[in-house]
Amino acid sequence: MKEKKERISILKVVLSISMILCFNGIFMKDINAESMPTVKYQSHVQNIGWMSVSKNGGIAGTTGKSLRMEALKITLNHKKKSMINYRTHVSNIGWQSWKSSGQLAGTTGKSRAIEAIQIKLIGDYAKKYDVYYSVHVPYKGWLGWAKNGAVAGSTGLALRTEAIKIVLVRKRSIFNTRGISSLSKPYFSYRGHSQLYGWGKTVGEGNVVGTTGQSKRLEACIINFKNFDGRSGITYKTHVSNIGWQNWCDSGCIAGTTGQSRQIEAIQIKLTGGMDKFFDIYYRLHVANFGWLGWARNGEVAGTTGGGIRAEALQIRIVVKNSSFNVGGTHYYDMTNNGIRLKHYMTQSMKQPYSGPCAAYAYGIGLSIVLKRNIDPMIYYRNNLAYYDNREARVGAYDRKYDAKKIYEALKKGKPTMINYGNSNDQHWVLIMGIYKGTNINNIKYSDFICIDSSTGTEKRLTDAWLFSKSVFYGMKIFC
């Protein structure tokens, strides 16, 4: 019995030694075979060239120096066979072809930035490991980690990458990706509320909301634009008739009014939430009597104020920061503060030679403004009468009702107005060719208009014209 126990003890010792040897031999050999591969990578950087090789999560490139990463080599081999593929999105080129371990992706000597990268494992490594990679970009810093062929960086934003980190982890391992890994232009939309029609359809950037050619006021708008993190990326406000400027509001809110018959007259739009670092926003209004104004940009005022002039349509564009853009003219008119003074082209005296030809002089000077050349007013006067209507169809019908708004609207179009007034003893004609700076357009007075009075041949306030203060209004003719 004792001998049997000794044999069992010896057997246990032998088995234990065998297990240790087996573990240190076969099993340890397997563990060593499964040790993590080393991924190596090297970046070519603006003004520096090729930098030293980094590996396993180290930084290749630079941060805080505003230098673009231009090219990249990644090495991951097993038994001399590539275990990795990668490709880069390059400025002004786009996506290049896929490269294998050790090959150059990107460009050198062309001053082009890598903007995005995709990396994926191949062969057995793709079954055993995941590859994670993160890039450093201006304004945002390090983006989140992309994985197994996903895009890291940006496309369509003209945004350089400055550095990269790459790491391999075993399949099914927990890994914190730390946010979004790529940036792209978020979806942008807007819609308008118009007189009679109400809310129109939602459109994408570059499209028009509202109406043109129908004399319908634009009353409200909603603009939707989120930043990369899903928060509001825009703020905007409108100038509304009889209200003035409203408060700023964020993505998705209503700017303007509905159900109040009030018109939008001007608008300001600007990007927020960091989006202003990546994009410029341009916008313009179609305005009554003007048509399309030029494009305003990044918070500038588009439209008019002080003139009670309705906006009818809105158009918005978002472009990559500092891209060229044709603004196409003046985007804003301050009708209250600017005033209007039409230019005449008279090279001779505007003073009538004797009493009588005031109507011919008012017409002749007005015609000089419209035709942009010198006019001799006396050719429209004979036999003590003015004959301008028969020679030149340049003025509208005689209107016996004084309408300051009509005169003002004509001035905005570059058209003067002839005014006839008098009393029981006499009558006189003058030409209105401007309106003074600081006029309240919603309450225009006689004294706000600038006229040329041929009795003296000089510019003056309408109320200072010959006998005006002692006369009554008879009628007016607006140039067409």
Short mmCIF file of C-alpha atoms in Angstrom, two decimals:
data_model
loop_
_atom_site.label_atom_id
_atom_site.label_comp_id
_atom_site.label_asym_id
_atom_site.label_seq_id
_atom_site.Cartn_x
_atom_site.Cartn_y
_atom_site.Cartn_z
CA MET A 1 0.00 0.00 0.00
CA LYS A 2 2.83 2.35 0.93
CA GLU A 3 4.68 1.51 -2.32
CA LYS A 4 1.54 2.29 -4.33
CA LYS A 5 1.25 5.74 -2.72
CA GLU A 6 4.88 6.48 -3.52
CA ARG A 7 4.32 5.57 -7.18
CA ILE A 8 1.33 7.93 -7.32
CA SER A 9 3.35 10.78 -5.80
CA ILE A 10 6.17 10.26 -8.29
CA LEU A 11 3.60 10.28 -11.12
CA LYS A 12 2.18 13.60 -9.90
CA VAL A 13 5.64 15.15 -9.84
CA VAL A 14 6.36 13.92 -13.35
CA LEU A 15 3.05 15.28 -14.64
CA SER A 16 3.70 18.66 -13.00
CA ILE A 17 7.14 18.93 -14.57
CA SER A 18 5.70 17.93 -17.95
CA MET A 19 3.03 20.60 -17.71
CA ILE A 20 5.60 23.25 -16.88
CA LEU A 21 7.82 22.22 -19.76
CA CYS A 22 4.85 22.08 -22.10
CA PHE A 23 3.68 25.51 -21.03
CA ASN A 24 7.16 27.00 -21.43
CA GLY A 25 7.63 25.29 -24.73
CA ILE A 26 4.61 24.83 -26.95
CA PHE A 27 2.21 27.18 -25.15
CA MET A 28 4.72 29.96 -24.64
CA LYS A 29 5.67 29.69 -28.26
CA ASP A 30 2.01 30.28 -29.19
CA ILE A 31 1.76 33.28 -26.88
CA ASN A 32 4.87 34.83 -28.36
CA ALA A 33 3.39 34.28 -31.79
CA GLU A 34 0.31 36.23 -30.71
CA SER A 35 2.20 39.22 -29.29
CA MET A 36 1.00 42.57 -30.68
CA PRO A 37 2.48 43.52 -34.05
CA THR A 38 4.25 46.85 -34.31
CA VAL A 39 2.77 49.43 -36.67
CA LYS A 40 5.28 52.05 -37.76
CA TYR A 41 4.54 55.28 -39.63
CA GLN A 42 6.37 58.36 -40.86
CA SER A 43 5.02 61.73 -42.00
CA HIS A 44 6.31 64.33 -44.46
CA VAL A 45 5.52 67.80 -43.11
CA GLN A 46 5.47 71.27 -44.65
CA ASN A 47 8.81 73.13 -44.23
CA ILE A 48 10.31 70.12 -42.43
CA GLY A 49 10.25 67.14 -44.78
CA TRP A 50 10.34 63.55 -43.57
CA MET A 51 10.20 63.29 -39.80
CA SER A 52 11.37 60.43 -37.60
CA VAL A 53 9.42 57.17 -37.51
CA SER A 54 6.66 56.83 -34.91
CA LYS A 55 4.97 53.63 -33.76
CA ASN A 56 2.08 52.18 -31.76
CA GLY A 57 0.11 55.36 -30.98
CA GLY A 58 2.96 57.85 -31.11
CA ILE A 59 2.50 61.19 -32.89
CA ALA A 60 3.72 61.59 -36.45
CA GLY A 61 3.63 65.20 -37.63
CA THR A 62 3.30 68.41 -35.62
CA THR A 63 0.73 70.20 -33.50
CA GLY A 64 0.53 73.88 -32.65
CA LYS A 65 2.68 74.93 -35.61
CA SER A 66 0.04 75.24 -38.36
CA LEU A 67 2.03 72.96 -40.66
CA ARG A 68 0.30 70.64 -43.09
CA MET A 69 1.04 66.94 -43.30
CA GLU A 70 1.80 66.24 -46.96
CA ALA A 71 2.72 62.56 -47.20
CA LEU A 72 2.68 59.39 -45.11
CA LYS A 73 4.25 55.93 -45.04
CA ILE A 74 2.86 53.13 -42.89
CA THR A 75 4.65 49.82 -42.30
CA LEU A 76 3.06 46.61 -41.02
CA ASN A 77 4.42 43.32 -42.38
CA HIS A 78 4.15 39.64 -41.51
CA LYS A 79 6.60 37.23 -43.08
CA LYS A 80 7.59 40.04 -45.49
CA LYS A 81 3.98 40.40 -46.65
CA SER A 82 2.03 43.64 -46.25
CA MET A 83 -0.69 43.45 -43.66
CA ILE A 84 -2.02 46.98 -44.18
CA ASN A 85 -3.53 49.19 -46.89
CA TYR A 86 -4.08 52.94 -46.72
CA ARG A 87 -4.95 55.91 -48.89
CA THR A 88 -5.09 59.70 -48.52
CA HIS A 89 -7.38 62.49 -49.66
CA VAL A 90 -5.15 65.30 -50.92
CA SER A 91 -6.01 68.97 -51.49
CA ASN A 92 -6.96 69.74 -55.11
CA ILE A 93 -6.55 66.04 -55.99
CA GLY A 94 -9.05 64.09 -53.92
CA TRP A 95 -8.75 60.44 -53.00
CA GLN A 96 -5.62 58.69 -54.25
CA SER A 97 -5.25 54.96 -54.88
CA TRP A 98 -4.70 52.49 -52.05
CA LYS A 99 -1.10 51.91 -50.96
CA SER A 100 0.56 48.90 -49.31
CA SER A 101 2.99 48.71 -46.41
CA GLY A 102 5.87 51.17 -46.80
CA GLN A 103 4.55 52.94 -49.91
CA LEU A 104 4.15 56.73 -50.07
CA ALA A 105 0.61 58.13 -49.81
CA GLY A 106 0.10 61.82 -50.46
CA THR A 107 2.59 64.04 -52.27
CA THR A 108 5.95 65.71 -51.72
CA GLY A 109 7.22 68.91 -53.31
CA LYS A 110 3.75 70.03 -54.40
CA SER A 111 2.63 71.97 -51.32
CA ARG A 112 -0.54 69.89 -51.02
CA ALA A 113 -2.08 68.92 -47.72
CA ILE A 114 -3.37 65.52 -46.70
CA GLU A 115 -6.97 66.24 -45.70
CA ALA A 116 -8.19 62.76 -44.82
CA ILE A 117 -6.95 59.18 -44.56
CA GLN A 118 -8.34 55.66 -44.57
CA ILE A 119 -6.44 52.68 -43.13
CA LYS A 120 -7.41 49.00 -43.12
CA LEU A 121 -5.79 45.69 -42.23
CA ILE A 122 -5.64 42.76 -44.65
CA GLY A 123 -5.07 39.02 -44.48
CA ASP A 124 -5.03 37.24 -41.12
CA TYR A 125 -4.40 40.52 -39.31
CA ALA A 126 -7.82 41.78 -40.33
CA LYS A 127 -9.34 38.81 -38.49
CA LYS A 128 -7.30 39.25 -35.33
CA TYR A 129 -6.88 43.02 -34.92
CA ASP A 130 -8.58 46.37 -35.35
CA VAL A 131 -6.63 49.40 -36.52
CA TYR A 132 -7.52 52.78 -35.00
CA TYR A 133 -6.18 56.12 -36.21
CA SER A 134 -6.77 59.77 -35.34
CA VAL A 135 -5.68 63.00 -37.03
CA HIS A 136 -5.02 66.50 -35.73
CA VAL A 137 -6.70 69.36 -37.65
CA PRO A 138 -6.85 73.16 -37.23
CA TYR A 139 -9.47 74.62 -34.88
CA LYS A 140 -10.63 71.21 -33.61
CA GLY A 141 -7.36 69.60 -32.53
CA TRP A 142 -7.38 65.82 -32.27
CA LEU A 143 -10.47 64.25 -33.81
CA GLY A 144 -11.90 60.98 -32.55
CA TRP A 145 -10.44 57.62 -33.58
CA ALA A 146 -11.50 56.12 -36.90
CA LYS A 147 -11.49 52.34 -37.28
CA ASN A 148 -10.84 49.78 -40.03
CA GLY A 149 -11.12 51.85 -43.20
CA ALA A 150 -13.34 54.67 -41.92
CA VAL A 151 -12.43 58.23 -42.86
CA ALA A 152 -10.29 60.27 -40.48
CA GLY A 153 -10.02 63.99 -41.26
CA SER A 154 -12.26 65.90 -43.64
CA THR A 155 -13.36 66.13 -47.26
CA GLY A 156 -14.79 69.16 -48.98
CA LEU A 157 -13.59 71.58 -46.31
CA ALA A 158 -10.08 72.39 -47.58
CA LEU A 159 -8.87 71.54 -44.07
CA ARG A 160 -5.34 70.23 -43.62
CA THR A 161 -4.28 67.44 -41.31
CA GLU A 162 -1.23 68.21 -39.18
CA ALA A 163 -0.47 64.97 -37.36
CA ILE A 164 -1.59 61.35 -37.01
CA LYS A 165 -1.63 58.56 -34.42
CA ILE A 166 -2.13 54.88 -35.28
CA VAL A 167 -2.63 51.92 -32.97
CA LEU A 168 -3.54 48.23 -33.26
CA VAL A 169 -5.77 46.48 -30.72
CA ARG A 170 -7.02 42.91 -30.51
CA LYS A 171 -10.49 42.20 -31.84
CA ARG A 172 -13.33 42.67 -29.35
CA SER A 173 -11.16 44.87 -27.13
CA ILE A 174 -12.77 47.90 -25.51
CA PHE A 175 -11.51 51.14 -27.10
CA ASN A 176 -12.63 54.70 -26.43
CA THR A 177 -12.96 56.45 -29.82
CA ARG A 178 -13.44 59.88 -28.15
CA GLY A 179 -15.89 61.55 -30.53
CA ILE A 180 -16.27 62.00 -34.27
CA SER A 181 -13.32 61.03 -36.44
CA SER A 182 -14.20 62.95 -39.61
CA LEU A 183 -15.65 66.31 -40.53
CA SER A 184 -17.93 67.04 -43.48
CA LYS A 185 -20.18 69.90 -44.44
CA PRO A 186 -23.38 69.54 -42.40
CA TYR A 187 -26.73 69.62 -44.17
CA PHE A 188 -28.15 73.11 -44.53
CA SER A 189 -31.80 73.99 -45.21
CA TYR A 190 -34.21 76.90 -44.99
CA ARG A 191 -37.76 77.92 -45.86
CA GLY A 192 -39.71 81.16 -46.20
CA HIS A 193 -43.17 82.45 -45.34
CA SER A 194 -44.62 84.70 -48.05
CA GLN A 195 -47.66 86.94 -48.36
CA LEU A 196 -50.75 84.92 -49.43
CA TYR A 197 -48.79 81.68 -49.83
CA GLY A 198 -47.67 81.04 -46.25
CA TRP A 199 -44.82 78.62 -45.61
CA GLY A 200 -43.05 77.37 -48.71
CA LYS A 201 -41.15 74.12 -49.07
CA THR A 202 -37.83 73.51 -47.36
CA VAL A 203 -34.87 73.89 -49.73
CA GLY A 204 -31.14 73.30 -49.61
CA GLU A 205 -28.44 75.95 -49.89
CA GLY A 206 -28.30 77.99 -53.08
CA ASN A 207 -32.04 77.74 -53.68
CA VAL A 208 -34.53 80.61 -53.45
CA VAL A 209 -37.33 80.93 -50.91
CA GLY A 210 -40.08 83.51 -51.38
CA THR A 211 -41.20 84.94 -54.71
CA THR A 212 -39.90 87.21 -57.45
CA GLY A 213 -41.97 89.18 -59.94
CA GLN A 214 -45.16 88.87 -57.88
CA SER A 215 -44.83 91.86 -55.52
CA LYS A 216 -45.37 89.59 -52.51
CA ARG A 217 -43.63 90.34 -49.25
CA LEU A 218 -41.39 87.81 -47.51
CA GLU A 219 -42.69 87.72 -43.94
CA ALA A 220 -40.61 85.10 -42.09
CA CYS A 221 -37.92 82.47 -42.50
CA ILE A 222 -36.52 79.42 -40.73
CA ILE A 223 -32.89 78.37 -41.18
CA ASN A 224 -31.52 74.99 -40.06
CA PHE A 225 -27.79 74.39 -39.66
CA LYS A 226 -26.06 72.31 -36.99
CA ASN A 227 -22.37 72.22 -36.16
CA PHE A 228 -20.20 69.10 -36.16
CA ASP A 229 -21.35 68.24 -32.66
CA GLY A 230 -25.05 68.53 -33.45
CA ARG A 231 -25.57 71.88 -31.75
CA SER A 232 -26.79 75.06 -33.45
CA GLY A 233 -24.27 76.30 -35.97
CA ILE A 234 -26.05 79.48 -37.01
CA THR A 235 -27.77 82.58 -35.68
CA TYR A 236 -29.85 85.12 -37.59
CA LYS A 237 -32.24 88.03 -37.19
CA THR A 238 -34.55 90.09 -39.38
CA HIS A 239 -35.56 93.74 -39.66
CA VAL A 240 -39.36 93.83 -39.86
CA SER A 241 -41.68 96.67 -40.93
CA ASN A 242 -42.95 98.77 -38.00
CA ILE A 243 -40.91 96.66 -35.57
CA GLY A 244 -37.28 97.09 -36.56
CA TRP A 245 -34.55 94.62 -35.69
CA GLN A 246 -35.69 91.51 -33.83
CA ASN A 247 -33.52 89.43 -31.50
CA TRP A 248 -30.97 86.91 -32.71
CA CYS A 249 -32.30 83.35 -32.89
CA ASP A 250 -30.63 79.96 -33.40
CA SER A 251 -31.06 77.14 -35.87
CA GLY A 252 -34.69 76.15 -36.42
CA CYS A 253 -36.42 79.22 -34.99
CA ILE A 254 -38.76 81.63 -36.80
CA ALA A 255 -37.31 85.04 -37.70
CA GLY A 256 -39.88 87.60 -38.83
CA THR A 257 -43.62 87.34 -38.23
CA THR A 258 -46.61 85.37 -39.47
CA GLY A 259 -50.23 86.49 -39.50
CA GLN A 260 -49.34 90.17 -39.00
CA SER A 261 -48.94 91.33 -42.62
CA ARG A 262 -45.45 92.60 -41.88
CA GLN A 263 -42.59 92.43 -44.33
CA ILE A 264 -38.98 91.46 -43.81
CA GLU A 265 -36.83 94.38 -44.96
CA ALA A 266 -33.34 93.20 -44.01
CA ILE A 267 -31.56 90.18 -42.55
CA GLN A 268 -28.29 89.30 -40.82
CA ILE A 269 -26.91 85.74 -40.69
CA LYS A 270 -23.73 84.43 -39.11
CA LEU A 271 -22.26 81.04 -38.27
CA THR A 272 -21.65 79.92 -34.69
CA GLY A 273 -20.54 76.84 -32.78
CA GLY A 274 -17.13 76.90 -34.43
CA MET A 275 -18.58 76.68 -37.94
CA ASP A 276 -17.29 80.17 -38.73
CA LYS A 277 -13.78 78.69 -38.58
CA PHE A 278 -14.56 76.40 -41.51
CA PHE A 279 -17.13 78.23 -43.64
CA ASP A 280 -18.28 81.62 -44.88
CA ILE A 281 -22.01 82.20 -45.25
CA TYR A 282 -23.34 84.42 -48.04
CA TYR A 283 -26.93 85.59 -48.40
CA ARG A 284 -28.91 88.07 -50.45
CA LEU A 285 -32.43 89.47 -50.70
CA HIS A 286 -34.65 90.20 -53.67
CA VAL A 287 -36.07 93.63 -52.82
CA ALA A 288 -38.99 95.58 -54.27
CA ASN A 289 -37.89 98.15 -56.88
CA PHE A 290 -34.29 96.90 -56.71
CA GLY A 291 -34.43 93.23 -57.64
CA TRP A 292 -31.58 91.06 -56.36
CA LEU A 293 -29.08 92.95 -54.23
CA GLY A 294 -25.48 91.84 -53.84
CA TRP A 295 -24.41 89.10 -51.44
CA ALA A 296 -23.83 89.95 -47.77
CA ARG A 297 -21.37 87.85 -45.76
CA ASN A 298 -20.89 86.61 -42.19
CA GLY A 299 -23.25 88.85 -40.24
CA GLU A 300 -23.43 91.82 -42.62
CA VAL A 301 -26.81 93.42 -43.27
CA ALA A 302 -28.58 92.37 -46.46
CA GLY A 303 -31.58 94.38 -47.70
CA THR A 304 -32.70 97.88 -46.77
CA THR A 305 -33.67 99.79 -43.65
CA GLY A 306 -35.43 103.09 -43.23
CA GLY A 307 -37.28 102.94 -46.53
CA GLY A 308 -40.20 100.66 -45.79
CA ILE A 309 -39.11 98.51 -48.74
CA ARG A 310 -40.21 94.90 -48.71
CA ALA A 311 -37.95 91.91 -49.24
CA GLU A 312 -39.53 89.32 -51.49
CA ALA A 313 -37.07 86.43 -51.66
CA LEU A 314 -34.00 85.05 -49.91
CA GLN A 315 -31.05 83.00 -51.15
CA ILE A 316 -28.21 81.56 -49.01
CA ARG A 317 -24.89 79.90 -49.84
CA ILE A 318 -22.27 78.33 -47.56
CA VAL A 319 -18.74 78.03 -48.93
CA VAL A 320 -15.42 76.82 -47.58
CA LYS A 321 -13.67 79.52 -45.58
CA ASN A 322 -11.89 82.17 -47.66
CA SER A 323 -13.01 80.71 -50.99
CA SER A 324 -13.43 83.19 -53.84
CA PHE A 325 -17.00 84.41 -54.24
CA ASN A 326 -18.53 87.05 -56.52
CA VAL A 327 -20.71 89.23 -54.29
CA GLY A 328 -22.28 90.93 -57.30
CA GLY A 329 -22.83 94.47 -56.02
CA THR A 330 -24.23 96.41 -53.05
CA HIS A 331 -25.91 94.20 -50.45
CA TYR A 332 -27.45 96.88 -48.21
CA TYR A 333 -29.02 100.32 -48.49
CA ASP A 334 -29.67 102.48 -45.44
CA MET A 335 -32.47 104.56 -46.92
CA THR A 336 -32.89 106.68 -43.81
CA ASN A 337 -29.31 107.82 -43.51
CA ASN A 338 -27.95 107.86 -47.02
CA GLY A 339 -30.35 110.15 -48.84
CA ILE A 340 -30.52 110.36 -52.65
CA ARG A 341 -29.17 113.01 -54.99
CA LEU A 342 -29.51 112.31 -58.71
CA LYS A 343 -26.80 113.58 -61.01
CA HIS A 344 -27.65 115.96 -63.85
CA TYR A 345 -25.47 116.47 -66.91
CA MET A 346 -26.24 120.11 -67.63
CA THR A 347 -23.26 122.10 -68.91
CA GLN A 348 -25.20 125.34 -69.30
CA SER A 349 -27.02 127.48 -66.81
CA MET A 350 -30.11 125.95 -65.19
CA LYS A 351 -31.58 129.40 -64.62
CA GLN A 352 -34.35 130.32 -67.04
CA PRO A 353 -33.58 133.49 -69.05
CA TYR A 354 -36.92 135.12 -68.33
CA SER A 355 -40.29 134.38 -66.71
CA GLY A 356 -42.26 131.66 -68.46
CA PRO A 357 -40.21 128.58 -69.45
CA CYS A 358 -40.14 126.98 -65.95
CA ALA A 359 -41.91 123.83 -67.14
CA ALA A 360 -39.54 123.45 -70.10
CA TYR A 361 -36.56 123.90 -67.75
CA ALA A 362 -37.89 121.35 -65.24
CA TYR A 363 -38.37 118.90 -68.11
CA GLY A 364 -35.05 119.65 -69.79
CA ILE A 365 -33.02 119.23 -66.59
CA GLY A 366 -34.92 116.04 -65.77
CA LEU A 367 -34.22 114.72 -69.25
CA SER A 368 -30.54 115.45 -68.71
CA ILE A 369 -30.62 113.18 -65.65
CA VAL A 370 -32.42 110.37 -67.48
CA LEU A 371 -30.41 110.54 -70.72
CA LYS A 372 -27.11 111.38 -69.00
CA ARG A 373 -26.24 114.24 -71.35
CA ASN A 374 -26.62 117.99 -71.65
CA ILE A 375 -30.05 119.25 -72.73
CA ASP A 376 -31.08 122.71 -73.92
CA PRO A 377 -34.41 123.26 -72.15
CA MET A 378 -35.46 126.05 -74.50
CA ILE A 379 -36.00 123.63 -77.40
CA TYR A 380 -39.10 122.50 -75.51
CA TYR A 381 -40.51 126.04 -75.20
CA ARG A 382 -42.12 128.16 -77.88
CA ASN A 383 -45.00 130.59 -78.12
CA ASN A 384 -44.94 130.86 -74.34
CA LEU A 385 -45.82 127.16 -73.98
CA ALA A 386 -43.90 123.98 -73.13
CA TYR A 387 -44.13 121.24 -75.76
CA TYR A 388 -42.04 118.53 -74.16
CA ASP A 389 -44.69 115.79 -74.05
CA ASN A 390 -45.12 115.90 -77.83
CA ARG A 391 -41.39 115.62 -78.56
CA GLU A 392 -40.19 113.13 -75.92
CA ALA A 393 -42.39 110.55 -74.18
CA ARG A 394 -40.23 110.66 -71.04
CA VAL A 395 -42.73 111.56 -68.35
CA GLY A 396 -45.89 109.95 -67.12
CA ALA A 397 -49.37 111.40 -67.00
CA TYR A 398 -50.16 114.53 -65.02
CA ASP A 399 -51.12 113.34 -61.53
CA ARG A 400 -53.15 115.81 -59.49
CA LYS A 401 -52.64 113.83 -56.28
CA TYR A 402 -49.44 114.47 -54.36
CA ASP A 403 -47.78 111.20 -53.38
CA ALA A 404 -44.43 111.47 -51.57
CA LYS A 405 -43.87 107.71 -51.63
CA LYS A 406 -44.24 107.62 -55.42
CA ILE A 407 -41.69 110.40 -55.78
CA TYR A 408 -39.34 108.59 -53.41
CA GLU A 409 -39.71 105.27 -55.22
CA ALA A 410 -38.94 107.01 -58.52
CA LEU A 411 -35.81 108.59 -57.03
CA LYS A 412 -34.57 105.16 -55.98
CA LYS A 413 -34.85 104.10 -59.61
CA GLY A 414 -32.94 107.16 -60.76
CA LYS A 415 -36.01 109.04 -62.00
CA PRO A 416 -36.79 112.68 -61.06
CA THR A 417 -40.26 114.23 -60.73
CA MET A 418 -41.68 117.53 -62.05
CA ILE A 419 -43.80 119.39 -59.49
CA ASN A 420 -46.42 122.03 -60.38
CA TYR A 421 -47.78 124.40 -57.74
CA GLY A 422 -49.18 127.93 -57.54
CA ASN A 423 -51.83 130.33 -56.32
CA SER A 424 -54.45 132.58 -57.83
CA ASN A 425 -51.80 134.91 -59.19
CA ASP A 426 -49.17 132.56 -60.59
CA GLN A 427 -47.86 129.02 -60.90
CA HIS A 428 -44.44 127.43 -61.14
CA TRP A 429 -42.67 124.14 -62.03
CA VAL A 430 -39.60 122.70 -60.29
CA LEU A 431 -37.76 119.41 -60.61
CA ILE A 432 -37.34 117.09 -57.60
CA MET A 433 -34.02 115.31 -57.99
CA GLY A 434 -33.20 114.07 -54.48
CA ILE A 435 -34.12 113.52 -50.85
CA TYR A 436 -32.09 114.66 -47.87
CA LYS A 437 -30.05 112.41 -45.62
CA GLY A 438 -31.84 111.54 -42.40
CA THR A 439 -35.35 111.61 -43.86
CA ASN A 440 -37.97 109.48 -42.16
CA ILE A 441 -39.11 107.54 -45.19
CA ASN A 442 -42.38 106.62 -43.52
CA ASN A 443 -43.24 110.30 -43.04
CA ILE A 444 -41.73 112.31 -45.89
CA LYS A 445 -42.28 116.04 -45.74
CA TYR A 446 -42.09 118.64 -48.54
CA SER A 447 -38.93 119.97 -46.90
CA ASP A 448 -37.21 116.57 -47.25
CA PHE A 449 -37.06 116.81 -51.05
CA ILE A 450 -34.23 118.44 -52.98
CA CYS A 451 -35.31 120.36 -56.06
CA ILE A 452 -33.75 122.40 -58.84
CA ASP A 453 -35.58 125.70 -59.15
CA SER A 454 -35.06 127.33 -62.55
CA SER A 455 -36.03 130.74 -61.12
CA THR A 456 -32.56 130.77 -59.56
CA GLY A 457 -30.95 127.77 -61.30
CA THR A 458 -29.83 126.25 -57.99
CA GLU A 459 -30.57 123.27 -55.75
CA LYS A 460 -32.67 123.88 -52.65
CA ARG A 461 -35.31 122.39 -50.43
CA LEU A 462 -38.68 122.15 -52.10
CA THR A 463 -40.15 124.43 -49.43
CA ASP A 464 -37.55 127.10 -50.39
CA ALA A 465 -38.51 127.13 -54.07
CA TRP A 466 -40.08 130.26 -55.56
CA LEU A 467 -43.47 130.98 -53.97
CA PHE A 468 -43.84 127.38 -52.72
CA SER A 469 -44.78 128.32 -49.17
CA LYS A 470 -47.53 130.63 -50.49
CA SER A 471 -48.94 128.15 -52.97
CA VAL A 472 -50.92 124.94 -53.22
CA PHE A 473 -50.00 121.71 -55.00
CA TYR A 474 -51.46 121.40 -58.51
CA GLY A 475 -49.93 118.23 -59.90
CA MET A 476 -46.81 116.21 -60.73
CA LYS A 477 -45.22 114.25 -63.57
CA ILE A 478 -42.79 111.39 -62.81
CA PHE A 479 -40.11 110.60 -65.38
CA CYS A 480 -40.26 107.10 -66.84
#
